[in-house]
mmCIF file of C-alpha atoms in Angstrom:
data_model
loop_
_atom_site.group_PDB
_atom_site.id
_atom_site.type_symbol
_atom_site.label_atom_id
_atom_site.label_comp_id
_atom_site.label_asym_id
_atom_site.label_seq_id
_atom_site.Cartn_x
_atom_site.Cartn_y
_atom_site.Cartn_z
ATOM 1 C CA MET A 331 -55.441 174.232 130.474
ATOM 2 C CA ARG A 332 -53.692 176.634 128.081
ATOM 3 C CA PHE A 333 -50.492 174.636 128.413
ATOM 4 C CA ALA A 334 -52.300 171.418 127.456
ATOM 5 C CA ILE A 335 -53.855 173.046 124.378
ATOM 6 C CA LEU A 336 -50.497 174.503 123.340
ATOM 7 C CA PHE A 337 -48.769 171.162 123.916
ATOM 8 C CA PHE A 338 -51.251 169.269 121.727
ATOM 9 C CA ALA A 339 -51.154 171.954 119.031
ATOM 10 C CA VAL A 340 -47.356 171.750 118.837
ATOM 11 C CA LEU A 341 -47.472 167.957 118.885
ATOM 12 C CA PHE A 342 -50.073 167.869 116.095
ATOM 13 C CA LEU A 343 -48.178 170.341 113.911
ATOM 14 C CA SER A 344 -44.830 168.639 114.403
ATOM 15 C CA CYS A 345 -46.317 165.278 113.418
ATOM 16 C CA SER A 346 -47.976 166.653 110.307
ATOM 17 C CA ILE A 347 -44.849 168.326 108.910
ATOM 18 C CA GLU A 348 -43.209 165.780 106.646
ATOM 19 C CA LYS A 349 -39.720 166.453 105.368
ATOM 20 C CA PRO A 350 -38.022 163.219 104.354
ATOM 21 C CA THR A 351 -34.799 163.685 102.390
ATOM 22 C CA LYS A 352 -34.772 160.321 100.663
ATOM 23 C CA PHE A 353 -37.326 157.936 99.236
ATOM 24 C CA SER A 354 -38.024 154.729 101.140
ATOM 25 C CA GLU A 355 -36.845 151.453 99.638
ATOM 26 C CA LEU A 356 -40.480 150.389 99.161
ATOM 27 C CA ALA A 357 -41.262 153.627 97.290
ATOM 28 C CA LEU A 358 -38.204 153.173 95.066
ATOM 29 C CA GLN A 359 -39.207 149.610 94.204
ATOM 30 C CA ASP A 360 -42.756 150.574 93.237
ATOM 31 C CA THR A 361 -43.445 150.363 89.525
ATOM 32 C CA ALA A 362 -44.660 152.758 86.892
ATOM 33 C CA PHE A 363 -45.144 152.505 83.156
ATOM 34 C CA THR A 364 -43.525 154.541 80.407
ATOM 35 C CA ILE A 365 -45.542 156.184 77.662
ATOM 36 C CA GLN A 366 -44.509 153.181 75.517
ATOM 37 C CA ASP A 367 -46.097 150.847 78.125
ATOM 38 C CA SER A 368 -42.829 149.445 79.505
ATOM 39 C CA GLU A 369 -42.728 148.708 83.221
ATOM 40 C CA ILE A 370 -40.055 150.562 85.206
ATOM 41 C CA SER A 371 -39.264 151.057 88.892
ATOM 42 C CA ILE A 372 -39.311 154.487 90.511
ATOM 43 C CA ASP A 373 -35.647 153.901 91.389
ATOM 44 C CA SER A 374 -34.791 153.306 87.720
ATOM 45 C CA ILE A 375 -36.681 156.443 86.699
ATOM 46 C CA LEU A 376 -34.753 158.572 89.196
ATOM 47 C CA LYS A 377 -31.429 157.020 88.118
ATOM 48 C CA ILE A 378 -32.095 158.129 84.537
ATOM 49 C CA TYR A 379 -32.013 161.752 85.735
ATOM 50 C CA LYS A 380 -29.229 161.466 88.331
ATOM 51 C CA GLY A 381 -27.001 164.518 88.152
ATOM 52 C CA LYS A 382 -29.945 166.786 87.347
ATOM 53 C CA LYS A 383 -32.463 168.559 89.503
ATOM 54 C CA VAL A 384 -35.888 166.911 89.066
ATOM 55 C CA PHE A 385 -39.276 168.574 89.513
ATOM 56 C CA ILE A 386 -41.877 165.838 90.061
ATOM 57 C CA ASP A 387 -45.506 166.655 89.303
ATOM 58 C CA VAL A 388 -47.950 164.020 90.556
ATOM 59 C CA TRP A 389 -51.133 164.649 88.610
ATOM 60 C CA ALA A 390 -54.089 163.072 86.766
ATOM 61 C CA SER A 391 -55.929 163.974 83.588
ATOM 62 C CA TRP A 392 -59.238 164.153 85.505
ATOM 63 C CA CYS A 393 -57.888 166.508 88.200
ATOM 64 C CA GLY A 394 -59.169 170.078 87.846
ATOM 65 C CA ASP A 395 -56.592 171.505 90.259
ATOM 66 C CA CYS A 396 -53.806 169.764 88.337
ATOM 67 C CA ILE A 397 -54.964 171.341 85.083
ATOM 68 C CA LYS A 398 -55.298 174.772 86.731
ATOM 69 C CA GLY A 399 -51.693 174.474 87.902
ATOM 70 C CA LEU A 400 -50.285 173.642 84.466
ATOM 71 C CA PRO A 401 -49.704 177.271 83.370
ATOM 72 C CA SER A 402 -47.523 177.787 86.457
ATOM 73 C CA VAL A 403 -45.671 174.539 85.742
ATOM 74 C CA LYS A 404 -45.123 175.629 82.132
ATOM 75 C CA ASN A 405 -43.742 178.950 83.377
ATOM 76 C CA LEU A 406 -41.305 177.057 85.602
ATOM 77 C CA GLN A 407 -40.267 174.969 82.592
ATOM 78 C CA LYS A 408 -39.473 178.135 80.617
ATOM 79 C CA LYS A 409 -37.465 179.594 83.499
ATOM 80 C CA TYR A 410 -35.581 176.452 84.574
ATOM 81 C CA LEU A 411 -34.432 174.844 81.335
ATOM 82 C CA GLU A 412 -31.828 172.678 83.095
ATOM 83 C CA VAL A 413 -34.437 171.039 85.376
ATOM 84 C CA VAL A 414 -36.057 167.735 84.423
ATOM 85 C CA PHE A 415 -39.854 167.957 84.629
ATOM 86 C CA LEU A 416 -41.100 164.512 85.554
ATOM 87 C CA PHE A 417 -44.859 163.947 85.397
ATOM 88 C CA LEU A 418 -46.182 160.961 87.360
ATOM 89 C CA SER A 419 -49.827 160.355 86.599
ATOM 90 C CA VAL A 420 -52.179 158.617 89.006
ATOM 91 C CA ASP A 421 -54.723 157.990 86.255
ATOM 92 C CA THR A 422 -55.941 154.402 86.302
ATOM 93 C CA ASN A 423 -56.763 154.533 82.593
ATOM 94 C CA LYS A 424 -53.696 154.678 80.335
ATOM 95 C CA ALA A 425 -55.665 155.958 77.343
ATOM 96 C CA ALA A 426 -57.068 158.875 79.390
ATOM 97 C CA TRP A 427 -53.544 159.624 80.683
ATOM 98 C CA LYS A 428 -52.058 159.755 77.182
ATOM 99 C CA LYS A 429 -54.983 161.802 75.905
ATOM 100 C CA GLY A 430 -54.505 164.262 78.797
ATOM 101 C CA ILE A 431 -50.818 164.724 77.928
ATOM 102 C CA ARG A 432 -51.766 165.575 74.322
ATOM 103 C CA ARG A 433 -54.842 167.645 75.181
ATOM 104 C CA PHE A 434 -53.035 169.852 77.696
ATOM 105 C CA LYS A 435 -49.768 169.867 75.705
ATOM 106 C CA ILE A 436 -47.674 168.768 78.674
ATOM 107 C CA GLN A 437 -43.990 168.687 77.814
ATOM 108 C CA GLY A 438 -41.618 166.645 79.948
ATOM 109 C CA GLU A 439 -40.943 163.091 81.031
ATOM 110 C CA HIS A 440 -44.106 161.036 81.503
ATOM 111 C CA TYR A 441 -44.872 157.936 83.555
ATOM 112 C CA ILE A 442 -48.044 156.484 85.027
ATOM 113 C CA LEU A 443 -48.476 154.912 88.455
ATOM 114 C CA PRO A 444 -50.861 152.067 87.537
ATOM 115 C CA LYS A 445 -52.350 151.615 91.017
ATOM 116 C CA GLY A 446 -53.752 155.149 91.023
ATOM 117 C CA MET A 447 -53.853 157.666 93.807
ATOM 118 C CA LYS A 448 -55.045 155.492 96.683
ATOM 119 C CA SER A 449 -52.617 152.566 96.656
ATOM 120 C CA GLY A 450 -49.020 151.733 95.941
ATOM 121 C CA ASP A 451 -45.803 152.134 97.884
ATOM 122 C CA PHE A 452 -44.803 155.370 96.167
ATOM 123 C CA VAL A 453 -48.107 157.169 96.823
ATOM 124 C CA ASP A 454 -48.102 155.745 100.358
ATOM 125 C CA PHE A 455 -44.636 157.219 100.919
ATOM 126 C CA LEU A 456 -45.889 160.599 99.704
ATOM 127 C CA ASN A 457 -48.943 160.229 101.947
ATOM 128 C CA LEU A 458 -50.816 161.371 98.884
ATOM 129 C CA GLY A 459 -54.138 162.821 99.930
ATOM 130 C CA TRP A 460 -54.422 165.512 97.295
ATOM 131 C CA ILE A 461 -53.154 166.257 93.822
ATOM 132 C CA PRO A 462 -51.425 168.012 92.299
ATOM 133 C CA ARG A 463 -48.400 167.289 94.419
ATOM 134 C CA TYR A 464 -44.980 168.678 93.654
ATOM 135 C CA VAL A 465 -41.691 167.228 94.873
ATOM 136 C CA VAL A 466 -38.188 168.431 93.989
ATOM 137 C CA VAL A 467 -35.147 166.158 94.024
ATOM 138 C CA ASP A 468 -31.596 167.515 93.793
ATOM 139 C CA GLU A 469 -28.764 166.326 91.560
ATOM 140 C CA ASN A 470 -27.758 163.652 94.090
ATOM 141 C CA GLY A 471 -31.253 162.213 94.474
ATOM 142 C CA LYS A 472 -31.970 163.987 97.775
ATOM 143 C CA ILE A 473 -35.519 165.251 98.292
ATOM 144 C CA ILE A 474 -35.210 169.017 98.785
ATOM 145 C CA LEU A 475 -38.925 169.822 98.627
ATOM 146 C CA PHE A 476 -41.341 167.140 99.754
ATOM 147 C CA LYS A 477 -44.764 168.683 99.772
ATOM 148 C CA ALA A 478 -46.072 171.498 97.639
ATOM 149 C CA THR A 479 -49.652 171.495 96.341
ATOM 150 C CA ARG A 480 -49.520 174.675 94.249
ATOM 151 C CA ALA A 481 -47.100 175.137 91.359
ATOM 152 C CA SER A 482 -46.994 178.827 92.268
ATOM 153 C CA ASP A 483 -45.659 178.023 95.770
ATOM 154 C CA SER A 484 -42.584 180.223 96.332
ATOM 155 C CA ALA A 485 -40.794 177.300 98.022
ATOM 156 C CA ILE A 486 -40.533 175.596 94.611
ATOM 157 C CA GLU A 487 -38.561 178.448 93.067
ATOM 158 C CA GLU A 488 -36.443 178.741 96.215
ATOM 159 C CA VAL A 489 -35.213 175.158 95.874
ATOM 160 C CA LEU A 490 -34.922 175.343 92.086
ATOM 161 C CA ASN A 491 -32.686 178.407 92.478
ATOM 162 C CA LYS A 492 -30.378 176.709 94.993
ATOM 163 C CA SER A 493 -27.254 175.113 93.650
ATOM 164 C CA LEU A 494 -25.229 172.381 95.321
#
């Protein structure tokens, strides 16, 4: 009996630990919008920052936990000046998204995922069940941190401190 419980516990935990190192083709082809309302693919966004480490913050202006995490994100921005801070909003209202950026004084690169939090190939790839969600991509486009939900998570600084 104990063996069966242990077996299922290990099986459950191993299935729930996601650590992909690259984005799926579907996720890369998903679209976002720039702050100027131009449509752009996730792949094109990531290519803009190729050669730099990218901290991705998936957030929304209505998300209390996202707002609570902003001071930690801003501290990371002060400490890691060479890192690109890429904010992907899952707001479904562009005006609310833009207002949130201004209201909370969020500095960085901003895009909106127009399908929101519950649909779209990019959010499906992330298996997005909760925001904020933090992902870190290295200079070559490899995902080096796939799933952090607190900006104060020590794993974020660990990967930001690593050099190629």
